[in-house]
Coordinates of C-alpha atoms and ligand atoms in Angstrom, one line a residue:
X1 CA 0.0 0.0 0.0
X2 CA 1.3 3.1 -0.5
X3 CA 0.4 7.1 0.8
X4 CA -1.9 9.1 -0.8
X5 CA -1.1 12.2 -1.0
X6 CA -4.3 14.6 -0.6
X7 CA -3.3 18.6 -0.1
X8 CA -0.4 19.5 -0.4
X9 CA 2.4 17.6 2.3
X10 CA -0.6 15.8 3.5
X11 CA -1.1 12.3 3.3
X12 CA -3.4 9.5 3.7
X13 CA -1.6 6.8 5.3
X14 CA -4.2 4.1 6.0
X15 CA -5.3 1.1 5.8
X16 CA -8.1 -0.8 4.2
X17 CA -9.8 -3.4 5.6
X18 CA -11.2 -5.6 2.7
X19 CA -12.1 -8.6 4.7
X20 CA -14.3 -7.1 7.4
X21 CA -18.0 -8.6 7.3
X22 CA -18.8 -8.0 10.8
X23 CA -18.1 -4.8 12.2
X24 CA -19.2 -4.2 15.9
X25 CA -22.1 -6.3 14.6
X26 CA -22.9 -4.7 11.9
X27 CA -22.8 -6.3 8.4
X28 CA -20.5 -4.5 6.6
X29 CA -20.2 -6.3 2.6
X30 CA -18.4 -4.2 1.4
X31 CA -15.1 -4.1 4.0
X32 CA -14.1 -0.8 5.3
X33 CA -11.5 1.4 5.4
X34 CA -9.0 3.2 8.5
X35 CA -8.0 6.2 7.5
X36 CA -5.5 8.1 8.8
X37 CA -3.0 11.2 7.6
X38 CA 1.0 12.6 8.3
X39 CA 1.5 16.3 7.9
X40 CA 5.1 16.8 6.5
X41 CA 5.2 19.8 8.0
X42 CA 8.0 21.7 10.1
X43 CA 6.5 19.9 12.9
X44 CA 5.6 16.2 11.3
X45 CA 2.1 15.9 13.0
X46 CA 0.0 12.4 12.9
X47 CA -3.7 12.8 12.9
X48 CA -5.3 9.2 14.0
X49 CA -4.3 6.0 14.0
X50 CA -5.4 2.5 12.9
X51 CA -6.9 -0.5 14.5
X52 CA -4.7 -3.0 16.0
X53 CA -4.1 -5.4 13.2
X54 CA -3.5 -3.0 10.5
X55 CA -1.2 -0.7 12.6
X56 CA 1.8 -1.9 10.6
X57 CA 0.7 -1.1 7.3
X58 CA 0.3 2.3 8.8
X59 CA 3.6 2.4 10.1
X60 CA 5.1 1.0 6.8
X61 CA 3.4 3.9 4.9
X62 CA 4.4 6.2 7.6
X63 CA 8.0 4.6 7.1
X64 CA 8.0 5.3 3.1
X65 CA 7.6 9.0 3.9
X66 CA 9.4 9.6 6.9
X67 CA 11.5 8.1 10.0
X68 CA 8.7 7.6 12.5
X69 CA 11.1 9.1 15.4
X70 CA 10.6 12.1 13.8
X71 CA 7.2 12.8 14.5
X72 CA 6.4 15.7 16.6
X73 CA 2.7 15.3 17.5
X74 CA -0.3 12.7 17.3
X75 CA -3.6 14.3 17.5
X76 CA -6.0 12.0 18.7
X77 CA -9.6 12.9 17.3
X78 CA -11.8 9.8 18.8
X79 CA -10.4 6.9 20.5
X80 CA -12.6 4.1 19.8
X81 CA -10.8 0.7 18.9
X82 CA -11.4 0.8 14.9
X83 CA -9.1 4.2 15.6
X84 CA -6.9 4.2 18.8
X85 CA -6.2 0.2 18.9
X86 CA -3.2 0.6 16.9
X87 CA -2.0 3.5 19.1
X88 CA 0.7 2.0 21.2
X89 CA 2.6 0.2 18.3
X90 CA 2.7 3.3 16.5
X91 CA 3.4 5.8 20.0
X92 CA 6.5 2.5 20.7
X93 CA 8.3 4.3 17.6
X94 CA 8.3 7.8 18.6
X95 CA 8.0 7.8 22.3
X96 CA 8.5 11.9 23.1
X97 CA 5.5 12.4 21.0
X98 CA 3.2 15.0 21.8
X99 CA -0.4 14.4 21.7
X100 CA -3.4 16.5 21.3
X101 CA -6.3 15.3 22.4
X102 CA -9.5 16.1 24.2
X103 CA -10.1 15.7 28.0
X104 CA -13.0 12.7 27.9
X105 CA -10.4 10.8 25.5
X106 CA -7.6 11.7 27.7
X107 CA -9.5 10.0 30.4
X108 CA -10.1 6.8 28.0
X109 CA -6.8 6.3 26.6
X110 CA -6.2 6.3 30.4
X111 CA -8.7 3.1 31.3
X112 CA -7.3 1.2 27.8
X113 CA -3.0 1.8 28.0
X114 CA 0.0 1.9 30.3
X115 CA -0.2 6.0 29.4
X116 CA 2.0 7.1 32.8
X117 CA 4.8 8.2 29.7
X118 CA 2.7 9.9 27.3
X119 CA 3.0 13.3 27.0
X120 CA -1.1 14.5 26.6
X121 CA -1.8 18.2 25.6
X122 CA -5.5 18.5 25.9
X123 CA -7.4 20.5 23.8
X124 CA -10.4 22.3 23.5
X125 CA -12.7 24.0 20.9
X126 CA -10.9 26.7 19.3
X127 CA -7.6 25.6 20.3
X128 CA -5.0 25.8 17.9
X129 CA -1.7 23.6 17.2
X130 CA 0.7 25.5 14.5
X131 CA 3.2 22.6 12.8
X132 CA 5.3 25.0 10.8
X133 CA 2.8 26.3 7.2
X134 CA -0.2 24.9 8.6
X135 CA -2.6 25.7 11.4
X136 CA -4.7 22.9 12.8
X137 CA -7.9 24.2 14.6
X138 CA -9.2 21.4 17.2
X139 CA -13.1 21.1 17.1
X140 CA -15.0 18.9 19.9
X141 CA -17.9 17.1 18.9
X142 CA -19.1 15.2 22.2
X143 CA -21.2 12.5 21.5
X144 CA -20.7 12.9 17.7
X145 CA -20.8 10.0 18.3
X146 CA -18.4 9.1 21.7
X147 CA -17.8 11.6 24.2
X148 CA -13.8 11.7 23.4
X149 CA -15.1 12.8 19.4
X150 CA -13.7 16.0 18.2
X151 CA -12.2 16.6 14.2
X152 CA -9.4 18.4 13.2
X153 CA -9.4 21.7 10.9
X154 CA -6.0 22.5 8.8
X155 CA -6.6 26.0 8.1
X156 CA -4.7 26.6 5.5
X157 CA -5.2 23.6 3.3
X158 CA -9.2 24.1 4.0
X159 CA -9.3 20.5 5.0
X160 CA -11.3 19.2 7.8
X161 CA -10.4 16.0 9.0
X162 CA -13.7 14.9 9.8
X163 CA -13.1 11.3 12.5
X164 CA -16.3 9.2 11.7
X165 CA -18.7 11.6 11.1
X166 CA -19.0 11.8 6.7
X167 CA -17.9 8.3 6.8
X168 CA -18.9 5.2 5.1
X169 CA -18.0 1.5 5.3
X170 CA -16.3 0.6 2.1
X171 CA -13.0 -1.0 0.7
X172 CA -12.2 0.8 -2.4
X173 CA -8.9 1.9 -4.1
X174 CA -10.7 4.8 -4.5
X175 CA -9.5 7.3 -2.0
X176 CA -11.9 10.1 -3.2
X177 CA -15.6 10.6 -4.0
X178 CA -14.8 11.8 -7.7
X179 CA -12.5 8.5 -8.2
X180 CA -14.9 6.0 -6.1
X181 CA -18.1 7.9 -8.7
X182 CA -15.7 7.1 -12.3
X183 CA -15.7 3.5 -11.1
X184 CA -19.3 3.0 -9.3
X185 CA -21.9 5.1 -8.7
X186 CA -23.4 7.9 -6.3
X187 CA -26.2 5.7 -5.8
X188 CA -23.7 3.4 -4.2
X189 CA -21.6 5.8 -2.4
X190 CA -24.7 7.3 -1.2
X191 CA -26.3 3.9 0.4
X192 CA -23.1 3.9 2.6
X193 CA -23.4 7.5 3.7
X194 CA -26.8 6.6 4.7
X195 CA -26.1 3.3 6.6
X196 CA -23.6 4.7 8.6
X197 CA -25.7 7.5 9.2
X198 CA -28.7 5.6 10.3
X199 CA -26.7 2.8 12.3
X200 CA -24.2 5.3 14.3
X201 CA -25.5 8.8 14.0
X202 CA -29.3 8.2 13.9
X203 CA -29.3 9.3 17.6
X204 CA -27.3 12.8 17.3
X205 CA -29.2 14.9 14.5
X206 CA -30.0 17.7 16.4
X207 CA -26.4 17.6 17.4
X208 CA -25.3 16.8 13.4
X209 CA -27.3 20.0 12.9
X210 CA -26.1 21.9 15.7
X211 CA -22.6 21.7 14.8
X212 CA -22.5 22.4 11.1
X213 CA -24.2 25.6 12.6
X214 CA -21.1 25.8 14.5
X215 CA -18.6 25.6 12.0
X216 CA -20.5 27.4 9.7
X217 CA -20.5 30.7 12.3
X218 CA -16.4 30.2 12.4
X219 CA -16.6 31.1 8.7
X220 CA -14.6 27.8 8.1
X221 CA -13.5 27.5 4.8
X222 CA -13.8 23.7 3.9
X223 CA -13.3 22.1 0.4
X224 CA -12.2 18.5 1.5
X225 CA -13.8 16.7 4.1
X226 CA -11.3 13.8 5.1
X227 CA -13.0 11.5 7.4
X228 CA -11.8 8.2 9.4
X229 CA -13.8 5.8 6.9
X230 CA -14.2 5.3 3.3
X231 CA -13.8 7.4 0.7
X232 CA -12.1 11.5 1.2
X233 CA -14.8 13.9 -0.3
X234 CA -12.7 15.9 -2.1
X235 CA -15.4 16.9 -5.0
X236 CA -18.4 17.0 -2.9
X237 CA -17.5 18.3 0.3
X238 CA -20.3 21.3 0.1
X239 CA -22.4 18.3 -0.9
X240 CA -21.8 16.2 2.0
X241 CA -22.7 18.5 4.8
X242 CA -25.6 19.2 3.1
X243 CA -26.6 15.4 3.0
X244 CA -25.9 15.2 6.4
X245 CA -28.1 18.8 7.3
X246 CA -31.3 17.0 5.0
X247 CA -30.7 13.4 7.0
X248 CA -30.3 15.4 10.5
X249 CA -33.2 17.4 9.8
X250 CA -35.8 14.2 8.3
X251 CA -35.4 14.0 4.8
X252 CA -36.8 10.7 3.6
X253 CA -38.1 9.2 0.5
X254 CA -42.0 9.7 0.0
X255 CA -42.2 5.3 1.0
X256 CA -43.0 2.9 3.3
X257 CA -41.0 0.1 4.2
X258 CA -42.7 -3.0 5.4
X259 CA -40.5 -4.6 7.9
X260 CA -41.7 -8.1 8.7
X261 CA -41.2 -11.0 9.9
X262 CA -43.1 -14.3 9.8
X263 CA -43.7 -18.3 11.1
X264 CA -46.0 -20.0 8.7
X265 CA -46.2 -17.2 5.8
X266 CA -49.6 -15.7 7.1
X267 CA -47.9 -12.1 7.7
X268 CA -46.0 -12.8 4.8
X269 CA -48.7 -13.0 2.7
X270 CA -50.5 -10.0 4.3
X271 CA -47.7 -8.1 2.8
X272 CA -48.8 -8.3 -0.6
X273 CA -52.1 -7.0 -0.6
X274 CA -50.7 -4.0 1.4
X275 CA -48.3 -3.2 -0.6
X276 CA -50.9 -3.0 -3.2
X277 CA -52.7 -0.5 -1.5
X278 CA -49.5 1.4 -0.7
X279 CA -48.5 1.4 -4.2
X280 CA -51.7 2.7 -5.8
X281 CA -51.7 5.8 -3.8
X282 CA -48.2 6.9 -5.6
X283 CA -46.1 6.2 -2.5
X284 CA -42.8 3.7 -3.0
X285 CA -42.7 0.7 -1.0
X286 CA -39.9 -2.0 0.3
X287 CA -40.5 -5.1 1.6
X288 CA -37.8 -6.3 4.3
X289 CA -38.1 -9.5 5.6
X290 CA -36.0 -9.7 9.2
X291 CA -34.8 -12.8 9.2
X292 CA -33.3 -12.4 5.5
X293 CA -31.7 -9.2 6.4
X294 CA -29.0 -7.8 8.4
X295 CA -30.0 -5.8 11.3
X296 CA -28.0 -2.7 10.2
X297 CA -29.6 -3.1 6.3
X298 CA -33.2 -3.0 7.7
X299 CA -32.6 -0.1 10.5
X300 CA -31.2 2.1 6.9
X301 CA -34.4 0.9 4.8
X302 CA -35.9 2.0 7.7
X303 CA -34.4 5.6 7.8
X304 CA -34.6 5.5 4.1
X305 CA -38.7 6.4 4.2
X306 CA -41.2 8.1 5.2
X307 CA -43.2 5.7 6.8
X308 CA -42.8 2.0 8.2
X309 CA -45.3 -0.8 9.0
X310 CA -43.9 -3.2 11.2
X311 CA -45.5 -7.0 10.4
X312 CA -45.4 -9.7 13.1
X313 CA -47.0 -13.1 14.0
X314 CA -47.9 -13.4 17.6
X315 CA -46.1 -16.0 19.7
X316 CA -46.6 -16.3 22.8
X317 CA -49.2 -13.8 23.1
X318 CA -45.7 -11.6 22.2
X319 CA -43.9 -10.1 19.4
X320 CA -42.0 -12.7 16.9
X321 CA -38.3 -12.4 18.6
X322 CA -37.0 -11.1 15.6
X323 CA -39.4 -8.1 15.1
X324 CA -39.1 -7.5 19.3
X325 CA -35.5 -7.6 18.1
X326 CA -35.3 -5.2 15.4
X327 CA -37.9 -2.8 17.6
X328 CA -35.5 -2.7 20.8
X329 CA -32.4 -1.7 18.3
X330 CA -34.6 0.8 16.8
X331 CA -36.0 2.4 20.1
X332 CA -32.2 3.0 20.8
X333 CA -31.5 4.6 17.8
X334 CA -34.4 7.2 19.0
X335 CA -35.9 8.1 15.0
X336 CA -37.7 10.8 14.6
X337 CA -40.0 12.6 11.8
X338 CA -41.3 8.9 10.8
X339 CA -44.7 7.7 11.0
X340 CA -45.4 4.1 11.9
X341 CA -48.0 1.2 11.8
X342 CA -48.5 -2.3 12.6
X343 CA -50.2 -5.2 10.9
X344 CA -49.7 -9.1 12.2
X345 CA -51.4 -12.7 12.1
X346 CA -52.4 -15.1 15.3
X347 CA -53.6 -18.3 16.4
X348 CA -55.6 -18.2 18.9
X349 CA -54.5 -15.3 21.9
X350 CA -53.1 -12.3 19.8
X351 CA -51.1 -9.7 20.7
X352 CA -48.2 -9.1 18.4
X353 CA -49.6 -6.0 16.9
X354 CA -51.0 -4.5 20.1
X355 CA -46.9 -5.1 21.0
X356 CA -45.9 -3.8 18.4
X357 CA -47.7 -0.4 18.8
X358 CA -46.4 -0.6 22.0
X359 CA -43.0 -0.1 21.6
X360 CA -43.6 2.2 18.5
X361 CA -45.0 4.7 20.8
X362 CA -42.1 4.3 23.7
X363 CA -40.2 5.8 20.8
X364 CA -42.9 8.9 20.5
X365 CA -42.7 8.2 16.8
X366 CA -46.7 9.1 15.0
X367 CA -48.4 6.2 14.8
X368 CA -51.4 5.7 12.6
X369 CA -53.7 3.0 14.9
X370 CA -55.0 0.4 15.5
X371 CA -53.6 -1.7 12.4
X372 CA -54.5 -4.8 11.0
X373 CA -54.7 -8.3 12.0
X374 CA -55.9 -11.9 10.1
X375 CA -56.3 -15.4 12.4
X376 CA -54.5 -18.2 10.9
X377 CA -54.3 -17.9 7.0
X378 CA -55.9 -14.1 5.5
X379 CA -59.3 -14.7 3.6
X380 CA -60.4 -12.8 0.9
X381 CA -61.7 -10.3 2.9
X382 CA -59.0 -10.3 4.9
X383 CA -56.7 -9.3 2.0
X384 CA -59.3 -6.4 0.7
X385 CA -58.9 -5.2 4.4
X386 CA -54.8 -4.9 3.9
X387 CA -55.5 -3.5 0.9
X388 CA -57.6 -0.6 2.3
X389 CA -55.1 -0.4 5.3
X390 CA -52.1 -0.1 3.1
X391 CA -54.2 2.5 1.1
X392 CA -55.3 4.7 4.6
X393 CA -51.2 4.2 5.8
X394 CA -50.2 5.9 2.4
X395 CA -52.8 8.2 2.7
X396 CA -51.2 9.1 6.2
X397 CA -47.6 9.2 5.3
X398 CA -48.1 11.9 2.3
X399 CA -50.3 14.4 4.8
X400 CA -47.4 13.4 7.5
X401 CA -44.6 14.0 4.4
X402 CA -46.2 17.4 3.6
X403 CA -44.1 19.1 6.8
X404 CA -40.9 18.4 5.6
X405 CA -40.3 19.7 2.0
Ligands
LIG1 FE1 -14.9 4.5 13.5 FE2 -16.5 5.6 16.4 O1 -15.2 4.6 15.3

């Protein structure tokens, strides 16, 4: 592998991960990437590292354009393990390093390494570190998405280094947007934008939103956004932040996505019919089946539309274990500006759908009540009634879609 390099005496020096199908627990088909960058400046600065297994291709790129000893600073913008595992290989080859880094991942680093040597400068919001030509402005973005985040602004190269947030999960030689776009697609580079989004940063959009706001009052000049995964958006930076203000502030396709589950195909086949319904009143549907999909696929389908009906057989007078499943990982991610419905099939007792609302409404999304239900295989009438209910949820989710354009 060799270093990218991406403004001028700035380099990506990372790694990519091309094996990775399970990241944290998320599905992840299309690897990932760690990315890191050495400023050859007066004052050779490292900003990030790698995780733990691929901290030697790091130093080896590192080693290509420079002696690692002389390395003035590390700045350490988040320090979970897909970053900060590789740290203490890479801090073994310059050991008088300085490193910049804010006070909660101070603290961390302190819980994770033998750090009684390390020589911490912590930084805060506005805080500057000068490395000779450039001028890196420190930026903390607590929970964006750990406490420890913050990103990195070199001034003068109008590059902010941008930790997870603008990330995506993919293995490319592509190391920009423009180069991933001449061999793929946006549609594809834009799917991973918005399953990392949905899966990591569903939680913190009015604090997406609030900190663009931020940056935007500092008058920060930014036209590359490097961040610590996938590709660097080096032609659509202004285009990037703007993705992130629409998903941060609602933006969702005028669809429903039917996420279901089912035992003996009687909520399967309820699907149908509503979809039908869903479909003749102009709105775009998807049909997600849990147990044929990764959690972190049907959580983005989810984020993906407007509206979502949630289809479950009862068992045990309870939801199917894979729908209560997918509705406890949800309620986590707290969504918002979603409307929501329910639709199920019993034996005997019920109560899947009346679960299912349930949980909806812990997470204060709109509901549109009291959905639909069939006992053991949907009739005729049965299917004319999912019909009209997909019909009335459409209805629903183009008045409810009305309040975001
Ligand atoms: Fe890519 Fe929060 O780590």
């Amino acid at each position: 592998m060799k270093s990218v390099e991406i403004k001028p005496d700035i380099h990506w020096i990372g790694a990519i991960d091309w094996a990775i199908r399970d990241f944290h627990g998320y599905v992840t088909p299309d690897g990932t990437t760690y990315n890191n960058y050495l400023i050859m400046d007066e004052q050779i600065t490292l900003v990030d590292t790698v995780k733990d297994d691929f901290a030697w291709i790091t130093i080896d790129n590192i080693k290509h354009l420079t002696d690692p000893s002389k390395i003035a600073n590390i700045v350490i913008n988040h320090i979970e393990p897909d970053h900060a595992s590789g740290l203490d290989k890479v801090m073994s080859l310059m050991p008088d390093v300085n490193i910049y880094i804010s006070e909660k991942g101070k603290k961390g680093l302190e819980r994770v390494f033998d750090t009684s040597k390390w020589k911490f400068n912590v930084v805060k919001t506005g805080d500057i570190l000068n490395t000779g030509k450039y001028n890196l402005l420190f930026l903390e973005t607590p929970m964006l998405h750990w406490p420890d985040s913050m990103m990195t602004y070199v001034k003068e190269a109008k590059l902010l280094i941008s930790q997870d947030a603008f990330g995506q999960h993919l293995a490319t030689a592509s190391r920009f947007d423009d180069e991933f776009m001449e061999c793929s697609s946006m549609a594809k580079l834009d799917d991973a934008v918005v399953d990392y989004y949905a899966n990591i940063l569903m939680p913190f959009g009015n604090l997406i939103e609030k900190k663009i706001a931020d940056v935007q009052a500092l008058g920060l000049e930014i036209d590359m956004i490097a961040p610590d995964h996938g590709v660097i958006w080096r032609k659509g930076a202004g285009e990037i932040l703007q993705r992130y203000l629409d998903l941060a502030g609602g933006k969702a396709d005028l669809s429903v996505s039917i996420i279901y589950d089912t035992m003996w195909h009687s909520t399967e086949r309820m699907t149908l019919p509503i979809m039908e319904g869903i479909k003749d009143e102009g709105v775009g549907c998807n049909v997600i089946k849990l147990r044929a999909t990764p959690m972190n696929v049907a959580i983005k389908e989810f984020w993906k539309s407007r509206g979502c009906l949630i289809g479950s057989p009862t068992l045990n007078n309870m939801l199917y274990p894979s729908v209560a499943e997918f509705l406890y990982h949800l309620r986590g991610l707290r969504p918002k500006n979603r409307i929501a419905g329910a639709f199920g099939s019993y034996g005997w007792g019920g109560g899947a759908v009346r679960a299912a609302y349930e949980e909806l409404n812990k997470m204060k999304l709109k509901t549109y009540e009291p959905g639909v239900q069939v006992i053991y295989k949907p009739s005729k009438e049965d299917e004319l009634s999912c019909y009209e209910f997909g019909k009335e949820f459409a209805r629903k989710v183009k008045d409810y879609h009305k309040n975001f354009k």
